[in-house]
mmCIF file of C-alpha atoms in Angstrom:
data_model
loop_
_atom_site.group_PDB
_atom_site.id
_atom_site.type_symbol
_atom_site.label_atom_id
_atom_site.label_comp_id
_atom_site.label_asym_id
_atom_site.label_seq_id
_atom_site.Cartn_x
_atom_site.Cartn_y
_atom_site.Cartn_z
ATOM 1 C CA MET Y 1009 159.363 23.698 117.743
ATOM 2 C CA THR Y 1010 162.208 25.241 119.737
ATOM 3 C CA LEU Y 1011 165.814 24.828 118.673
ATOM 4 C CA ASP Y 1012 169.215 26.451 118.614
ATOM 5 C CA ALA Y 1013 169.596 27.565 115.002
ATOM 6 C CA ARG Y 1014 173.367 27.214 115.275
ATOM 7 C CA ALA Y 1015 172.962 23.455 115.418
ATOM 8 C CA LEU Y 1016 171.503 23.486 111.903
ATOM 9 C CA LEU Y 1017 174.210 25.615 110.292
ATOM 10 C CA PRO Y 1018 176.352 22.615 109.254
ATOM 11 C CA ILE Y 1019 173.355 21.036 107.531
ATOM 12 C CA ALA Y 1020 172.473 24.286 105.762
ATOM 13 C CA GLU Y 1021 176.075 24.644 104.601
ATOM 14 C CA GLN Y 1022 176.084 21.088 103.252
ATOM 15 C CA ALA Y 1023 172.892 21.905 101.351
ATOM 16 C CA VAL Y 1024 174.371 24.961 99.649
ATOM 17 C CA THR Y 1025 177.549 23.040 98.871
ATOM 18 C CA ILE Y 1026 175.390 20.610 96.912
ATOM 19 C CA ALA Y 1027 173.737 23.558 95.183
ATOM 20 C CA SER Y 1028 176.978 25.282 94.285
ATOM 21 C CA HIS Y 1029 178.426 22.124 92.765
ATOM 22 C CA ILE Y 1030 175.441 21.922 90.424
ATOM 23 C CA ILE Y 1031 175.597 25.624 89.543
ATOM 24 C CA THR Y 1032 179.287 25.536 88.698
ATOM 25 C CA THR Y 1033 179.323 22.259 86.765
ATOM 26 C CA LYS Y 1034 176.148 22.411 84.668
ATOM 27 C CA LEU Y 1035 175.130 24.646 81.784
ATOM 28 C CA PRO Y 1036 171.850 26.562 82.144
ATOM 29 C CA GLY Y 1037 170.090 24.122 79.801
ATOM 30 C CA ALA Y 1038 166.527 24.704 78.687
ATOM 31 C CA VAL Y 1039 164.912 27.915 79.892
ATOM 32 C CA THR Y 1040 161.332 27.776 81.154
ATOM 33 C CA ALA Y 1041 159.280 30.961 80.938
ATOM 34 C CA LYS Y 1042 157.472 31.722 84.212
ATOM 35 C CA GLY Y 1043 155.956 34.982 82.982
ATOM 36 C CA ASP Y 1044 156.840 38.148 81.110
ATOM 37 C CA ARG Y 1045 160.688 38.321 81.166
ATOM 38 C CA ASP Y 1046 160.823 35.883 84.090
ATOM 39 C CA MET Y 1047 162.460 32.502 83.676
ATOM 40 C CA ALA Y 1048 163.977 29.439 85.303
ATOM 41 C CA THR Y 1049 166.712 27.218 83.909
ATOM 42 C CA GLU Y 1050 167.320 23.501 84.235
ATOM 43 C CA VAL Y 1051 169.906 24.390 86.866
ATOM 44 C CA ASP Y 1052 167.290 26.194 89.006
ATOM 45 C CA TYR Y 1053 165.159 23.051 89.083
ATOM 46 C CA ALA Y 1054 168.105 20.679 89.559
ATOM 47 C CA VAL Y 1055 169.330 22.643 92.574
ATOM 48 C CA GLU Y 1056 165.883 22.857 94.141
ATOM 49 C CA HIS Y 1057 165.287 19.136 93.741
ATOM 50 C CA ALA Y 1058 168.688 18.204 95.167
ATOM 51 C CA VAL Y 1059 168.493 20.555 98.159
ATOM 52 C CA ARG Y 1060 164.895 19.640 98.943
ATOM 53 C CA ASP Y 1061 165.729 15.930 98.908
ATOM 54 C CA PHE Y 1062 168.814 16.444 101.087
ATOM 55 C CA LEU Y 1063 166.960 18.526 103.670
ATOM 56 C CA ALA Y 1064 164.027 16.093 103.697
ATOM 57 C CA ARG Y 1065 166.455 13.372 104.756
ATOM 58 C CA GLU Y 1066 168.405 15.472 107.259
ATOM 59 C CA THR Y 1067 165.560 17.511 108.797
ATOM 60 C CA PRO Y 1068 162.281 15.728 108.007
ATOM 61 C CA GLU Y 1069 160.477 17.667 110.744
ATOM 62 C CA ILE Y 1070 161.123 21.034 109.051
ATOM 63 C CA GLY Y 1071 158.992 22.318 106.183
ATOM 64 C CA PHE Y 1072 160.357 23.409 102.824
ATOM 65 C CA LEU Y 1073 159.542 26.324 100.524
ATOM 66 C CA GLY Y 1074 161.305 26.602 97.184
ATOM 67 C CA GLU Y 1075 160.994 29.387 94.639
ATOM 68 C CA GLU Y 1076 160.309 27.082 91.714
ATOM 69 C CA GLU Y 1077 157.898 24.525 93.207
ATOM 70 C CA GLY Y 1078 156.475 26.231 96.274
ATOM 71 C CA ILE Y 1079 155.796 24.442 99.545
ATOM 72 C CA THR Y 1080 156.615 20.780 99.150
ATOM 73 C CA SER Y 1081 156.330 19.871 102.833
ATOM 74 C CA ALA Y 1082 154.875 21.522 105.909
ATOM 75 C CA GLY Y 1083 156.630 21.826 109.247
ATOM 76 C CA ASP Y 1084 155.595 22.769 112.768
ATOM 77 C CA GLY Y 1085 156.344 26.496 112.541
ATOM 78 C CA LEU Y 1086 159.791 25.965 111.008
ATOM 79 C CA MET Y 1087 160.436 26.124 107.275
ATOM 80 C CA TRP Y 1088 163.453 26.180 105.012
ATOM 81 C CA ALA Y 1089 163.175 28.879 102.325
ATOM 82 C CA LEU Y 1090 165.321 28.308 99.236
ATOM 83 C CA ASP Y 1091 166.145 30.354 96.200
ATOM 84 C CA PRO Y 1092 168.061 27.703 94.260
ATOM 85 C CA LEU Y 1093 169.671 30.213 91.910
ATOM 86 C CA ASP Y 1094 169.160 33.819 92.870
ATOM 87 C CA GLY Y 1095 170.075 35.996 89.904
ATOM 88 C CA THR Y 1096 169.000 33.595 87.159
ATOM 89 C CA ALA Y 1097 169.148 36.296 84.491
ATOM 90 C CA ASN Y 1098 172.706 37.079 85.536
ATOM 91 C CA PHE Y 1099 173.581 33.372 85.414
ATOM 92 C CA THR Y 1100 172.250 32.890 81.897
ATOM 93 C CA HIS Y 1101 174.331 35.860 80.700
ATOM 94 C CA GLY Y 1102 177.531 34.759 82.397
ATOM 95 C CA ILE Y 1103 177.398 37.489 85.042
ATOM 96 C CA PRO Y 1104 178.865 36.124 88.299
ATOM 97 C CA LEU Y 1105 176.413 37.905 90.618
ATOM 98 C CA CYS Y 1106 174.291 34.855 91.373
ATOM 99 C CA GLY Y 1107 174.119 32.007 93.837
ATOM 100 C CA THR Y 1108 172.062 30.003 96.311
ATOM 101 C CA SER Y 1109 170.142 31.503 99.224
ATOM 102 C CA LEU Y 1110 168.903 29.187 101.993
ATOM 103 C CA GLY Y 1111 167.156 30.558 105.055
ATOM 104 C CA LEU Y 1112 165.352 29.013 107.988
ATOM 105 C CA ILE Y 1113 162.133 30.709 109.069
ATOM 106 C CA ASP Y 1114 160.563 30.304 112.508
ATOM 107 C CA HIS Y 1115 156.935 31.252 111.919
ATOM 108 C CA ASP Y 1116 157.485 34.664 110.265
ATOM 109 C CA ARG Y 1117 161.078 35.563 111.175
ATOM 110 C CA SER Y 1118 164.443 34.397 109.906
ATOM 111 C CA ILE Y 1119 166.699 32.566 112.366
ATOM 112 C CA LEU Y 1120 169.411 31.155 110.079
ATOM 113 C CA GLY Y 1121 170.836 31.974 106.683
ATOM 114 C CA VAL Y 1122 173.467 30.760 104.256
ATOM 115 C CA ILE Y 1123 174.224 32.453 100.940
ATOM 116 C CA ASP Y 1124 176.784 30.983 98.565
ATOM 117 C CA LEU Y 1125 178.075 33.001 95.605
ATOM 118 C CA PRO Y 1126 180.127 30.299 93.869
ATOM 119 C CA PHE Y 1127 181.503 32.409 91.026
ATOM 120 C CA LEU Y 1128 182.812 34.897 93.600
ATOM 121 C CA SER Y 1129 184.106 32.106 95.885
ATOM 122 C CA THR Y 1130 182.268 33.606 98.855
ATOM 123 C CA ARG Y 1131 179.913 32.027 101.366
ATOM 124 C CA TYR Y 1132 177.990 34.026 103.948
ATOM 125 C CA ALA Y 1133 176.454 32.398 107.010
ATOM 126 C CA ALA Y 1134 174.662 33.424 110.184
ATOM 127 C CA ALA Y 1135 172.523 32.013 112.955
ATOM 128 C CA GLU Y 1136 170.444 34.071 115.332
ATOM 129 C CA THR Y 1137 172.566 35.632 118.128
ATOM 130 C CA ALA Y 1138 175.756 34.046 116.710
ATOM 131 C CA GLY Y 1139 176.978 36.802 114.378
ATOM 132 C CA ALA Y 1140 177.633 36.644 110.648
ATOM 133 C CA THR Y 1141 180.597 35.394 108.650
ATOM 134 C CA ALA Y 1142 182.021 35.415 105.135
ATOM 135 C CA ASN Y 1143 184.168 32.380 104.374
ATOM 136 C CA GLY Y 1144 184.311 31.742 108.106
ATOM 137 C CA HIS Y 1145 185.524 35.208 109.092
ATOM 138 C CA PRO Y 1146 183.320 37.625 111.093
ATOM 139 C CA ILE Y 1147 181.797 40.473 109.118
ATOM 140 C CA SER Y 1148 180.228 43.780 110.100
ATOM 141 C CA ALA Y 1149 177.863 46.144 108.368
ATOM 142 C CA SER Y 1150 178.806 49.698 107.457
ATOM 143 C CA THR Y 1151 178.852 52.491 110.027
ATOM 144 C CA THR Y 1152 178.196 55.212 107.430
ATOM 145 C CA ASP Y 1153 176.285 58.092 108.996
ATOM 146 C CA ALA Y 1154 175.396 60.216 105.935
ATOM 147 C CA LEU Y 1155 173.489 59.441 102.751
ATOM 148 C CA GLU Y 1156 175.970 61.506 100.771
ATOM 149 C CA ALA Y 1157 178.655 58.952 101.631
ATOM 150 C CA ALA Y 1158 176.507 55.873 101.042
ATOM 151 C CA ILE Y 1159 176.408 53.341 98.237
ATOM 152 C CA VAL Y 1160 172.862 51.978 98.073
ATOM 153 C CA SER Y 1161 171.712 49.063 95.973
ATOM 154 C CA VAL Y 1162 168.165 48.701 94.725
ATOM 155 C CA GLY Y 1163 166.124 45.690 93.722
ATOM 156 C CA ASP Y 1164 165.396 44.890 90.100
ATOM 157 C CA TYR Y 1165 162.632 46.638 88.224
ATOM 158 C CA ALA Y 1166 159.496 44.542 88.282
ATOM 159 C CA VAL Y 1167 158.596 42.255 85.389
ATOM 160 C CA GLY Y 1168 155.546 40.141 84.740
ATOM 161 C CA LYS Y 1169 152.005 40.768 85.902
ATOM 162 C CA GLY Y 1170 151.503 44.172 87.531
ATOM 163 C CA ALA Y 1171 155.007 45.355 86.634
ATOM 164 C CA GLU Y 1172 153.887 48.763 85.391
ATOM 165 C CA ALA Y 1173 152.176 49.648 88.672
ATOM 166 C CA LYS Y 1174 155.089 48.368 90.760
ATOM 167 C CA ASN Y 1175 157.618 50.346 88.744
ATOM 168 C CA ARG Y 1176 155.696 53.550 89.347
ATOM 169 C CA VAL Y 1177 157.292 53.453 92.807
ATOM 170 C CA ARG Y 1178 160.708 52.177 91.752
ATOM 171 C CA LEU Y 1179 161.305 54.960 89.230
ATOM 172 C CA PRO Y 1180 160.798 57.917 91.611
ATOM 173 C CA LEU Y 1181 162.695 56.034 94.332
ATOM 174 C CA ASN Y 1182 165.728 55.686 92.091
ATOM 175 C CA TYR Y 1183 165.499 59.360 91.192
ATOM 176 C CA GLN Y 1184 165.326 60.362 94.861
ATOM 177 C CA LEU Y 1185 168.288 58.149 95.703
ATOM 178 C CA ALA Y 1186 170.305 59.519 92.780
ATOM 179 C CA THR Y 1187 169.925 63.042 94.156
ATOM 180 C CA ARG Y 1188 170.976 62.116 97.711
ATOM 181 C CA VAL Y 1189 173.368 59.161 97.937
ATOM 182 C CA GLN Y 1190 176.924 58.769 96.707
ATOM 183 C CA ARG Y 1191 176.060 56.017 94.202
ATOM 184 C CA VAL Y 1192 173.108 53.767 93.296
ATOM 185 C CA ARG Y 1193 173.685 50.151 92.236
ATOM 186 C CA MET Y 1194 171.438 47.398 90.860
ATOM 187 C CA PHE Y 1195 172.998 43.939 91.131
ATOM 188 C CA GLY Y 1196 170.068 41.775 90.030
ATOM 189 C CA SER Y 1197 170.242 39.470 93.049
ATOM 190 C CA ALA Y 1198 168.588 39.939 96.438
ATOM 191 C CA ALA Y 1199 171.170 37.583 97.941
ATOM 192 C CA VAL Y 1200 174.007 39.823 96.749
ATOM 193 C CA ASP Y 1201 172.169 42.954 97.895
ATOM 194 C CA LEU Y 1202 171.771 41.708 101.461
ATOM 195 C CA ALA Y 1203 175.092 39.888 101.757
ATOM 196 C CA TRP Y 1204 177.033 42.955 100.642
ATOM 197 C CA VAL Y 1205 175.181 45.131 103.156
ATOM 198 C CA ALA Y 1206 176.182 42.590 105.806
ATOM 199 C CA GLU Y 1207 179.799 42.703 104.697
ATOM 200 C CA GLY Y 1208 179.905 46.498 104.490
ATOM 201 C CA LYS Y 1209 180.630 46.539 100.769
ATOM 202 C CA THR Y 1210 177.481 48.622 100.392
ATOM 203 C CA ASP Y 1211 175.796 50.777 103.000
ATOM 204 C CA ALA Y 1212 172.180 49.839 102.343
ATOM 205 C CA CYS Y 1213 169.778 48.127 100.004
ATOM 206 C CA ILE Y 1214 166.144 48.811 99.214
ATOM 207 C CA MET Y 1215 163.929 46.167 97.648
ATOM 208 C CA LEU Y 1216 160.269 46.980 97.148
ATOM 209 C CA SER Y 1217 159.417 43.288 97.418
ATOM 210 C CA ASN Y 1218 159.743 40.478 99.934
ATOM 211 C CA ASN Y 1219 159.659 36.900 98.684
ATOM 212 C CA PRO Y 1220 160.823 34.614 101.522
ATOM 213 C CA TRP Y 1221 163.090 32.589 99.228
ATOM 214 C CA ASP Y 1222 164.817 35.827 98.170
ATOM 215 C CA THR Y 1223 165.201 37.425 101.582
ATOM 216 C CA ALA Y 1224 165.070 34.873 104.423
ATOM 217 C CA ALA Y 1225 168.795 34.131 104.442
ATOM 218 C CA GLY Y 1226 170.084 37.613 103.662
ATOM 219 C CA VAL Y 1227 167.879 39.387 106.189
ATOM 220 C CA LEU Y 1228 169.280 37.289 109.034
ATOM 221 C CA ILE Y 1229 172.880 37.614 107.809
ATOM 222 C CA ALA Y 1230 172.550 41.399 107.527
ATOM 223 C CA ARG Y 1231 171.004 41.694 110.990
ATOM 224 C CA GLU Y 1232 173.643 39.541 112.605
ATOM 225 C CA ALA Y 1233 176.298 41.740 110.984
ATOM 226 C CA GLY Y 1234 174.798 44.853 112.575
ATOM 227 C CA ALA Y 1235 172.558 46.259 109.864
ATOM 228 C CA ILE Y 1236 168.956 47.186 110.634
ATOM 229 C CA VAL Y 1237 166.382 45.467 108.429
ATOM 230 C CA THR Y 1238 162.836 46.790 108.207
ATOM 231 C CA ASP Y 1239 159.687 47.013 106.154
ATOM 232 C CA ILE Y 1240 159.016 50.233 104.253
ATOM 233 C CA ASP Y 1241 157.208 51.680 107.289
ATOM 234 C CA GLY Y 1242 160.198 51.103 109.574
ATOM 235 C CA THR Y 1243 158.752 48.140 111.441
ATOM 236 C CA PRO Y 1244 160.998 45.091 111.913
ATOM 237 C CA HIS Y 1245 161.220 42.936 108.803
ATOM 238 C CA THR Y 1246 159.285 39.655 108.734
ATOM 239 C CA THR Y 1247 158.106 37.337 105.989
ATOM 240 C CA LYS Y 1248 154.904 39.414 105.928
ATOM 241 C CA ALA Y 1249 156.697 42.701 105.151
ATOM 242 C CA ARG Y 1250 155.873 44.504 101.904
ATOM 243 C CA ALA Y 1251 159.434 45.652 101.286
ATOM 244 C CA THR Y 1252 162.963 44.889 102.451
ATOM 245 C CA ILE Y 1253 165.227 47.714 103.591
ATOM 246 C CA ALA Y 1254 168.607 46.866 105.119
ATOM 247 C CA ALA Y 1255 170.913 49.670 106.121
ATOM 248 C CA ALA Y 1256 173.640 51.002 108.350
ATOM 249 C CA PRO Y 1257 171.737 52.148 111.455
ATOM 250 C CA LYS Y 1258 172.461 55.866 111.104
ATOM 251 C CA ILE Y 1259 171.084 56.225 107.568
ATOM 252 C CA LEU Y 1260 168.021 53.993 107.902
ATOM 253 C CA ALA Y 1261 165.549 56.756 108.813
ATOM 254 C CA ASP Y 1262 166.543 58.874 105.817
ATOM 255 C CA LEU Y 1263 166.177 55.913 103.453
ATOM 256 C CA ILE Y 1264 162.740 55.065 104.797
ATOM 257 C CA GLU Y 1265 161.716 58.689 104.281
ATOM 258 C CA LEU Y 1266 162.836 58.513 100.643
ATOM 259 C CA ALA Y 1267 161.008 55.227 100.068
ATOM 260 C CA VAL Y 1268 157.776 56.506 101.592
ATOM 261 C CA GLY Y 1269 158.096 59.684 99.530
ATOM 262 C CA ALA Y 1270 158.458 57.623 96.361
ATOM 263 C CA GLU Y 1271 155.241 55.772 97.206
ATOM 264 C CA LYS Y 1272 153.425 59.084 97.563
ATOM 265 C CA VAL Y 1273 154.736 60.278 94.202
ATOM 266 C CA ALA Y 1274 153.533 57.041 92.611
ATOM 267 C CA ASP Y 1275 150.098 57.401 94.226
ATOM 268 C CA ARG Y 1276 149.737 60.948 92.905
ATOM 269 C CA SER Y 1277 150.778 59.944 89.391
ATOM 270 C CA GLN Y 1278 148.197 57.171 89.348
ATOM 271 C CA LEU Y 1279 145.447 59.664 90.187
ATOM 272 C CA GLN Y 1280 146.368 62.045 87.365
#
């Protein structure tokens, strides 16, 4: 299917408006354990159901992937990817760094994204080749040219199955960053990580994971704002990437070098 992603932005924004109303008017409710230290609330499920139903009516030809219930319809190369409540742990603790992330994927690349952070009263939006906005105003990524001047956010430590092995890379990466960059931050939300890179609040983010519901929207928003987004090997980011690195162009190479170095440290420690 071929389309102009800009034509679907109003529908995507309506969808996240529905989501944000639920998030801001309902209590978390019962918490469902999805694994070791991983959970979903009643609000996660309520948002996913409401957005899925809305998009099924408005764009029946487009598939849908939600974090909580997986693929509930298949499309012809196009698929909505929704994280109904990115930052669930933050939400349950009253931390405002959470919201809805809705991206549109064309085969394996993002072409549209909307992120709404309702407790921060900020909505980010972008469509391919149309630039990125925050609350309707154009935004641009950082132009920082030195790691020493950069604030870099990192993805959460892994939990659940295989967490120990995954964190063998995260720990040395954080150490390497701490010795090189101005400050390291962990926000607990991939949507916040990528949106703030797009807005220039931070200079880069490194997530050693790549779930489409987490990253589809933010990757496109960051790119449209001028950041470079890659896999850990420096190749352009797609839904098949192992990691998600978004950065001001002039510091990307140094960050990739640090991330690759952390992987090597983790490999050596596993052999010992």
